[in-house]
Coordinates of C-alpha atoms in Angstrom, one line a residue:
M122 CA 0.8 -12.1 24.6
S123 CA -2.9 -12.6 25.3
V124 CA -5.8 -11.6 23.1
P125 CA -7.5 -8.4 24.2
R126 CA -10.7 -9.2 26.1
Q127 CA -12.9 -7.4 23.5
L128 CA -11.5 -9.6 20.7
E129 CA -11.5 -13.0 22.4
R130 CA -14.2 -14.1 19.9
A131 CA -14.1 -11.8 16.9
H132 CA -16.3 -11.9 13.8
L133 CA -14.8 -10.0 10.9
I134 CA -17.1 -8.9 8.1
G135 CA -15.1 -8.7 4.9
I136 CA -12.4 -10.9 6.3
G137 CA -10.6 -11.3 3.0
G138 CA -9.6 -7.7 2.8
A139 CA -5.9 -6.8 3.3
G140 CA -6.4 -5.1 6.6
M141 CA -9.0 -7.5 8.0
S142 CA -7.2 -10.7 7.1
G143 CA -4.1 -9.3 8.8
I144 CA -6.0 -8.7 12.0
A145 CA -7.4 -12.3 11.8
R146 CA -3.8 -13.7 11.4
I147 CA -2.6 -11.9 14.5
L148 CA -5.7 -12.9 16.6
L149 CA -5.3 -16.5 15.6
A150 CA -1.6 -16.5 16.4
R151 CA -2.4 -15.3 19.8
G152 CA -5.0 -18.0 20.4
G153 CA -8.1 -16.0 19.7
R154 CA -11.3 -17.5 18.1
V155 CA -12.0 -16.0 14.8
S156 CA -15.0 -16.2 12.4
G157 CA -15.7 -14.1 9.4
S158 CA -17.4 -13.8 6.0
D159 CA -16.8 -12.3 2.6
A160 CA -18.6 -12.0 -0.7
K161 CA -16.2 -14.4 -2.5
D162 CA -13.5 -17.0 -1.7
S163 CA -9.9 -16.0 -1.6
R164 CA -6.4 -17.5 -1.4
A165 CA -6.0 -15.7 2.0
F166 CA -8.7 -18.1 3.4
L167 CA -6.5 -21.2 3.0
T168 CA -4.1 -20.0 5.7
L169 CA -6.7 -18.6 8.0
R170 CA -8.8 -21.7 7.8
A171 CA -5.8 -23.8 8.5
Q172 CA -5.2 -21.7 11.6
G173 CA -8.7 -22.4 12.8
A174 CA -10.8 -19.5 11.5
R175 CA -14.4 -20.2 10.5
I176 CA -15.1 -18.4 7.3
E177 CA -18.4 -18.2 5.4
I178 CA -18.8 -17.2 1.8
G179 CA -21.8 -14.9 1.4
Q180 CA -23.0 -12.5 4.1
R181 CA -26.0 -13.5 6.2
A182 CA -27.2 -12.7 9.7
E183 CA -26.8 -16.2 10.9
N184 CA -23.0 -16.1 10.2
V185 CA -22.4 -13.8 13.1
G186 CA -22.7 -16.4 15.9
D187 CA -21.9 -15.3 19.4
P188 CA -18.8 -13.0 19.2
T189 CA -17.4 -10.6 21.8
A190 CA -17.1 -8.1 18.9
V191 CA -17.9 -7.6 15.3
V192 CA -15.1 -5.9 13.3
V193 CA -15.8 -3.9 10.2
S194 CA -14.0 -1.6 7.8
T195 CA -15.3 1.6 6.2
A196 CA -16.3 -0.3 3.1
I197 CA -19.0 -2.3 5.0
K198 CA -22.3 -0.6 4.6
E199 CA -24.8 -0.1 7.4
S200 CA -27.3 -2.3 5.4
N201 CA -25.0 -5.3 5.6
P202 CA -27.1 -8.1 7.1
E203 CA -24.4 -9.2 9.5
L204 CA -23.8 -5.7 10.7
V205 CA -27.5 -5.2 11.1
A206 CA -27.8 -8.4 13.2
A207 CA -24.9 -7.3 15.4
R208 CA -26.4 -3.9 16.1
E209 CA -29.9 -5.5 16.8
R210 CA -28.3 -7.9 19.3
G211 CA -26.2 -5.3 21.0
I212 CA -22.9 -6.9 20.0
P213 CA -20.0 -4.3 20.2
V214 CA -19.0 -3.2 16.7
L215 CA -15.4 -2.1 16.2
H216 CA -13.8 -0.4 13.2
R217 CA -10.8 -2.3 11.8
A218 CA -8.4 0.4 13.1
Q219 CA -9.9 0.1 16.6
A220 CA -9.2 -3.6 16.6
L221 CA -5.7 -3.0 15.4
A222 CA -5.1 -0.4 18.1
L223 CA -6.1 -3.0 20.7
L224 CA -3.6 -5.5 19.3
M225 CA -0.9 -2.8 19.5
E226 CA -1.3 -2.4 23.3
G227 CA 1.8 -3.4 25.2
H228 CA 4.1 -2.8 22.2
R229 CA 6.4 0.0 21.1
V230 CA 4.5 1.1 18.0
A231 CA 5.8 2.5 14.7
C232 CA 3.1 3.8 12.3
I233 CA 3.9 4.6 8.7
A234 CA 1.6 7.2 7.0
G235 CA 1.6 9.3 3.9
T236 CA -0.3 9.6 0.6
H237 CA 2.3 7.5 -1.3
G238 CA 4.8 4.9 -0.2
K239 CA 3.4 3.8 3.1
T240 CA 3.0 0.1 2.2
S241 CA 6.5 -0.1 0.8
T242 CA 8.1 1.8 3.7
T243 CA 6.2 -0.3 6.3
S244 CA 7.4 -3.4 4.5
M245 CA 11.0 -2.2 4.3
L246 CA 11.1 -1.4 8.0
T247 CA 9.6 -4.8 8.9
V248 CA 12.1 -6.8 6.8
A249 CA 15.0 -4.7 8.1
L250 CA 14.0 -5.2 11.7
Q251 CA 13.6 -9.0 11.0
H252 CA 17.1 -9.0 9.6
C253 CA 18.3 -7.5 12.9
R254 CA 16.5 -10.4 14.7
L255 CA 13.9 -8.2 16.5
D256 CA 10.9 -10.2 15.3
P257 CA 8.3 -7.3 15.2
S258 CA 4.6 -7.8 14.9
F259 CA 3.4 -6.1 11.8
A260 CA 0.2 -5.3 9.8
I261 CA 0.7 -4.1 6.2
G262 CA -1.6 -3.3 3.3
G263 CA 0.2 -5.8 1.1
D264 CA 1.9 -9.2 1.2
L265 CA 5.6 -9.3 1.7
N266 CA 7.3 -11.2 -1.1
E267 CA 9.7 -12.9 1.5
S268 CA 6.9 -14.5 3.5
G269 CA 3.7 -14.0 1.5
A270 CA 2.1 -12.6 4.6
N271 CA 0.5 -9.2 5.3
A272 CA 0.6 -9.5 9.1
H273 CA 2.4 -11.4 11.8
H274 CA 2.4 -11.8 15.6
G275 CA 6.1 -11.4 16.6
E276 CA 7.7 -12.2 19.9
G277 CA 9.5 -8.9 20.1
G278 CA 8.1 -5.8 21.8
I279 CA 7.7 -3.8 18.5
F280 CA 4.6 -3.4 16.4
V281 CA 5.0 -1.9 12.9
A282 CA 1.8 -0.8 11.1
E283 CA 0.7 0.9 8.0
A284 CA -1.5 3.8 9.0
D285 CA -4.3 4.4 6.5
E286 CA -5.4 8.0 6.1
S287 CA -8.1 7.3 3.5
D288 CA -11.0 7.4 6.1
G289 CA -9.2 9.1 8.9
S290 CA -9.1 5.9 11.0
F291 CA -5.4 6.2 11.7
L292 CA -6.3 8.8 14.3
T293 CA -7.1 5.7 16.5
Y294 CA -3.3 5.0 16.9
S295 CA -0.9 6.6 19.3
P296 CA 2.6 5.6 18.0
S297 CA 5.9 6.3 19.6
V298 CA 7.5 6.5 16.2
A299 CA 5.6 7.9 13.2
V300 CA 6.7 8.4 9.6
V301 CA 4.9 10.7 7.1
T302 CA 6.3 10.1 3.6
N303 CA 4.4 12.8 1.9
V304 CA 1.0 14.6 1.9
E305 CA -0.8 15.2 -1.3
P306 CA -4.6 15.6 -1.9
D307 CA -6.3 12.2 -2.3
H308 CA -9.4 10.4 -1.0
L309 CA -11.4 13.6 -1.5
D310 CA -14.5 11.4 -1.7
H311 CA -14.2 11.0 2.0
H312 CA -12.3 14.2 3.2
G313 CA -14.1 16.6 0.8
T314 CA -11.3 19.2 0.3
P315 CA -7.5 19.2 0.1
E316 CA -7.5 21.3 3.2
A317 CA -9.5 18.7 5.2
Y318 CA -7.2 16.0 3.8
G319 CA -4.1 17.8 5.1
A320 CA -5.7 18.6 8.4
V321 CA -6.1 14.9 9.2
F322 CA -2.3 14.5 9.1
T323 CA -1.9 17.4 11.5
E324 CA -4.2 15.5 13.9
F325 CA -2.3 12.3 13.3
V326 CA 1.0 14.0 14.3
K327 CA -0.7 15.1 17.6
R328 CA -1.3 11.5 18.4
I329 CA 2.4 10.7 18.7
Q330 CA 3.3 9.8 22.3
A331 CA 5.2 12.2 24.5
G332 CA 8.9 11.6 24.0
G333 CA 8.2 10.0 20.6
L334 CA 9.7 10.8 17.2
L335 CA 8.2 12.1 14.0
I336 CA 10.1 11.3 10.7
V337 CA 9.1 13.3 7.7
C338 CA 10.4 13.7 4.1
G339 CA 12.0 17.1 3.9
D340 CA 11.6 17.1 0.1
D341 CA 7.8 17.1 0.4
P342 CA 6.7 20.6 1.6
A343 CA 3.5 19.5 3.2
A344 CA 5.1 16.6 5.1
S345 CA 8.0 18.7 6.2
A346 CA 5.7 21.4 7.5
L347 CA 4.2 18.9 9.9
G348 CA 7.5 18.9 11.7
E349 CA 7.1 22.6 12.5
Q350 CA 3.9 21.8 14.4
A351 CA 5.0 18.7 16.2
G352 CA 5.4 18.7 19.9
V353 CA 7.9 15.8 19.7
R354 CA 11.4 15.3 18.2
V355 CA 11.6 15.4 14.4
R356 CA 14.0 13.9 12.0
R357 CA 13.9 14.7 8.2
Y358 CA 15.2 12.9 5.3
G359 CA 15.8 13.8 1.6
R360 CA 18.0 15.7 -0.7
T361 CA 17.1 19.2 0.7
V362 CA 17.5 18.6 4.4
T363 CA 20.3 20.3 6.4
G364 CA 19.5 19.7 10.1
E365 CA 22.0 18.2 12.4
H366 CA 20.0 15.0 13.0
D367 CA 18.6 14.7 9.5
A368 CA 19.4 12.1 6.9
R369 CA 20.6 13.9 3.8
V370 CA 20.6 12.1 0.5
L371 CA 23.9 12.8 -1.2
D372 CA 23.3 10.8 -4.3
Y373 CA 21.3 8.0 -5.8
E374 CA 22.7 5.4 -8.3
P375 CA 20.3 3.1 -10.2
T376 CA 21.5 -0.5 -10.5
E377 CA 20.3 -3.3 -12.7
T378 CA 17.7 -4.5 -10.2
G379 CA 17.3 -1.6 -7.8
G380 CA 19.5 1.2 -6.6
R381 CA 22.0 2.5 -4.1
V382 CA 21.5 5.6 -2.0
R383 CA 24.4 7.4 -0.2
I384 CA 23.3 9.5 2.8
S385 CA 24.9 11.6 5.4
L386 CA 23.6 10.6 8.9
D387 CA 24.9 11.8 12.3
G388 CA 28.2 13.0 10.9
E389 CA 28.9 9.9 8.9
E390 CA 28.3 8.6 5.4
L391 CA 26.3 5.4 4.8
V392 CA 25.5 3.6 1.6
V393 CA 22.1 1.9 1.7
P394 CA 21.4 -0.7 -1.1
V395 CA 17.8 -0.9 -2.3
A396 CA 16.6 -4.0 -4.1
V397 CA 13.6 -2.3 -5.8
P398 CA 14.0 0.4 -8.5
G399 CA 13.4 4.1 -8.3
E400 CA 14.6 7.0 -6.3
H401 CA 11.2 7.2 -4.6
M402 CA 11.9 3.7 -3.2
A403 CA 15.3 4.8 -2.0
L404 CA 13.7 7.6 0.0
N405 CA 11.3 5.1 1.5
A406 CA 14.3 3.0 2.5
V407 CA 15.9 6.0 4.3
A408 CA 12.7 6.6 6.2
A409 CA 12.7 3.0 7.3
L410 CA 16.3 3.3 8.3
L411 CA 15.6 6.2 10.6
A412 CA 12.6 4.5 12.1
G413 CA 14.6 1.3 12.7
I414 CA 17.4 3.2 14.4
E415 CA 14.9 4.9 16.7
L416 CA 13.5 1.4 17.6
G417 CA 16.9 0.3 18.7
A418 CA 18.3 -1.5 15.6
P419 CA 21.9 -0.9 14.4
A420 CA 22.2 1.2 11.2
A421 CA 24.5 -1.3 9.5
G422 CA 22.2 -4.2 10.2
L423 CA 19.2 -2.2 8.9
A424 CA 21.0 -1.3 5.8
E425 CA 21.8 -5.0 5.1
G426 CA 18.2 -5.8 5.6
L427 CA 17.0 -3.1 3.2
G428 CA 19.4 -4.5 0.6
A429 CA 17.8 -7.9 0.9
F430 CA 14.2 -6.5 0.8
G431 CA 12.4 -8.5 -1.9
G432 CA 9.4 -6.1 -2.4
V433 CA 5.7 -6.3 -1.9
R434 CA 3.1 -8.0 -4.1
R435 CA 1.6 -5.6 -6.6
R436 CA 4.5 -3.1 -6.1
F437 CA 6.4 -3.4 -9.4
E438 CA 6.0 -7.2 -9.0
F439 CA 7.6 -9.3 -11.7
K440 CA 5.0 -11.6 -13.2
G441 CA 7.1 -13.3 -15.8
R442 CA 8.8 -13.2 -19.2
A443 CA 7.5 -14.3 -22.6
G444 CA 10.4 -14.4 -25.0
D445 CA 12.1 -11.0 -24.7
V446 CA 9.0 -9.3 -23.2
R447 CA 9.0 -8.8 -19.4
V448 CA 5.6 -8.3 -17.6
Y449 CA 5.2 -6.5 -14.2
D450 CA 2.2 -5.5 -12.1
D451 CA 2.0 -2.4 -10.0
Y452 CA -0.6 -0.9 -7.6
A453 CA 0.0 2.8 -8.5
H454 CA -3.3 4.6 -8.6
H455 CA -2.5 8.2 -7.9
P456 CA -0.8 10.5 -10.5
T457 CA 2.3 11.0 -8.4
E458 CA 2.7 7.3 -7.9
V459 CA 2.1 6.6 -11.6
A460 CA 4.8 9.1 -12.6
A461 CA 7.3 8.0 -10.0
Q462 CA 6.9 4.3 -11.0
L463 CA 7.1 5.0 -14.7
R464 CA 10.3 6.9 -14.3
A465 CA 11.7 3.8 -12.5
V466 CA 10.2 1.5 -15.1
R467 CA 11.9 3.5 -17.8
H468 CA 15.3 2.7 -16.3
A469 CA 14.4 -1.0 -15.8
A470 CA 13.3 -1.2 -19.5
G471 CA 16.8 -0.3 -20.7
T472 CA 16.6 0.1 -24.5
G473 CA 13.1 -1.4 -24.7
R474 CA 9.9 0.5 -24.8
V475 CA 7.5 0.9 -21.9
V476 CA 3.9 -0.3 -22.4
V477 CA 1.3 0.4 -19.7
V478 CA -2.1 -1.1 -19.2
F479 CA -3.7 1.4 -16.8
Q480 CA -7.0 1.0 -15.0
P481 CA -8.3 4.2 -13.2
H482 CA -9.5 3.6 -9.7
L483 CA -12.6 5.4 -8.3
Y484 CA -14.8 7.8 -10.3
S485 CA -14.1 10.6 -7.9
R486 CA -10.3 10.3 -8.3
T487 CA -10.6 10.0 -12.1
R488 CA -12.7 13.1 -12.3
T489 CA -10.4 15.1 -10.0
F490 CA -7.0 14.0 -11.4
A491 CA -7.7 13.2 -15.1
A492 CA -5.2 15.7 -16.5
E493 CA -2.6 14.7 -14.0
F494 CA -3.0 11.0 -14.8
A495 CA -2.7 11.8 -18.5
E496 CA 0.6 13.7 -17.9
A497 CA 2.0 10.9 -15.8
L498 CA 1.0 8.2 -18.4
S499 CA 2.6 10.2 -21.2
L500 CA 6.0 9.0 -19.8
A501 CA 5.2 5.6 -21.4
D502 CA 5.6 4.7 -25.1
E503 CA 2.3 2.9 -25.4
V504 CA -0.7 3.2 -23.0
V505 CA -3.9 1.2 -22.9
V506 CA -6.5 2.9 -20.7
L507 CA -9.3 0.8 -19.3
D508 CA -12.6 2.0 -17.9
V509 CA -12.9 3.1 -14.3
Y510 CA -12.8 0.4 -11.5
G511 CA -15.5 1.9 -9.3
A512 CA -14.7 -0.2 -6.1
R513 CA -17.0 1.3 -3.4
E514 CA -18.4 4.1 -5.6
E515 CA -21.4 4.3 -7.9
P516 CA -20.8 5.4 -11.6
Q517 CA -20.8 9.2 -12.2
P518 CA -22.2 10.6 -15.4
G519 CA -19.5 11.4 -17.9
V520 CA -16.7 9.9 -15.8
T521 CA -14.9 7.2 -17.8
G522 CA -11.4 6.2 -18.7
A523 CA -11.7 8.5 -21.8
L524 CA -11.2 11.5 -19.5
I525 CA -7.7 10.3 -19.2
A526 CA -7.0 8.7 -22.6
D527 CA -8.1 11.8 -24.5
R528 CA -5.5 14.0 -22.7
I529 CA -2.5 11.8 -23.1
S530 CA 0.2 13.1 -25.4
G531 CA 3.6 11.8 -26.6
A532 CA 2.6 8.1 -26.4
G533 CA 0.5 5.7 -28.4
V534 CA -3.0 5.7 -26.7
H535 CA -5.6 3.0 -26.8
Y536 CA -8.8 3.3 -24.9
E537 CA -10.4 -0.1 -24.4
T538 CA -13.8 -0.5 -22.6
A539 CA -14.1 -4.2 -23.0
F540 CA -12.0 -6.1 -20.4
D541 CA -11.8 -9.2 -22.5
R542 CA -10.2 -7.4 -25.4
V543 CA -7.3 -6.0 -23.4
V544 CA -5.2 -9.1 -23.5
P545 CA -5.0 -9.5 -27.3
L546 CA -4.6 -5.7 -27.7
A547 CA -1.6 -5.7 -25.3
A548 CA -0.1 -8.7 -27.0
D549 CA -0.4 -6.9 -30.3
L550 CA 1.4 -3.8 -29.0
V551 CA 4.5 -5.3 -27.4
K552 CA 7.7 -6.0 -29.3
P553 CA 10.8 -7.9 -28.3
G554 CA 12.7 -6.1 -25.6
D555 CA 9.7 -4.2 -24.3
L556 CA 8.6 -4.0 -20.6
L557 CA 4.9 -4.2 -20.0
V558 CA 3.3 -3.1 -16.7
T559 CA -0.3 -3.5 -15.6
M560 CA -1.1 -0.7 -13.3
G561 CA -3.9 0.3 -10.9
A562 CA -5.7 -0.7 -7.7
G563 CA -8.5 -2.8 -9.3
D564 CA -8.8 -6.1 -11.1
V565 CA -6.3 -5.1 -13.8
T566 CA -3.9 -7.2 -11.7
Q567 CA -5.5 -10.3 -13.3
L568 CA -4.3 -9.4 -16.8
G569 CA -0.5 -9.9 -16.4
P570 CA -0.6 -13.7 -16.4
E571 CA -3.2 -13.7 -19.2
I572 CA -1.0 -11.5 -21.4
L573 CA 2.0 -13.7 -20.7
G574 CA -0.1 -16.7 -21.7
E575 CA -1.2 -15.1 -24.9
L576 CA 2.3 -14.1 -25.8
D577 CA 3.5 -17.7 -25.2
R578 CA 0.6 -19.1 -27.3
R579 CA 1.5 -16.8 -30.2
A580 CA 5.2 -17.8 -29.9
G581 CA 4.2 -21.5 -30.1
A582 CA 1.7 -21.1 -32.9

């Protein structure tokens, strides 16, 4: 498949980001010319450079060159020197979602949306379709553990994409199959109100092509309600659904490494193994199953593929073991995600305690959901709360990790403002048999290997 004319020579500002690097991968695989820049080097650049991308560290006007388009994400500010240069020279500027939509052309498109679970569900669907030898193209907000890739140009006619609602840019897509896992207020820094956040999903559902399919979780009231407004076919999944074409969850059984979900589907019962823990992950697997069936794959083959799914980096990713202490890393950064993951972690911990090192993400989210975060984190035995990882936001007066730490009950609580003191503190807290998880969307992910190293050092001392 050829490169879209607008993207024949693409310059990507912030090329190291999950979404941008995925677009670069696909463009390069199709034979496009790719350049880009980022503030710092990244492991993602090794592969991109090997495929022919020209990548500069540091952002300067001269990096732009002579592209047919400059691609940006919402995170790129108008004052960025490369974006300024592109606008001054009249070079077309495309949002990341617009570029991805161009790459989707000519494919049957499946988009996975929702407040929680979209990365895991997109990944599950991709791996299940690969198991059925359909070789889909895909673009995901995380790296598959099987391949280490977040995007791929496939030879099949299917394109699977994670649809990001955070800035409303998923309204660029027009899928033939859409999944909405749940709808719960988030990203209010952009959308403003819960009502506006919900409304953008209503608009997304209207983007489904005529004759297409909407798949929603019937256990989530807001997601299920979208089905009432859809002008296309609808299939629901969950414990509470009763429709003729719905996938009803009959039971869920945790296993040592994941779980097994039994569903009623089209008049038959089917058992779907899930290789990652938690009933929320089982629901994601059922959503992926329904999408895969709609895309032409056999249910039995999809179920086998879901059983072999190895997870996504930063989604309850095993980092290692030091003695009898296991260390994981997880991307959960919304109270509902934190609570769901900690319930799954509790089962995985067995008789051991659950120790969480949590880093709040965004000042606006911390301010809005401090009480809900505290309630979720109270499911752990010991909690270390870091200060807020601001990402794209400027600090807000009075908004710190203490807003959460001071509200936690039922667990040992430790509020640590100094990043370099977290590793020895965590090592002090864990006991043999414990499971420790670093959690959040910021640089807390760096701490897992350091904690393992400290535990090994102490064991050898």
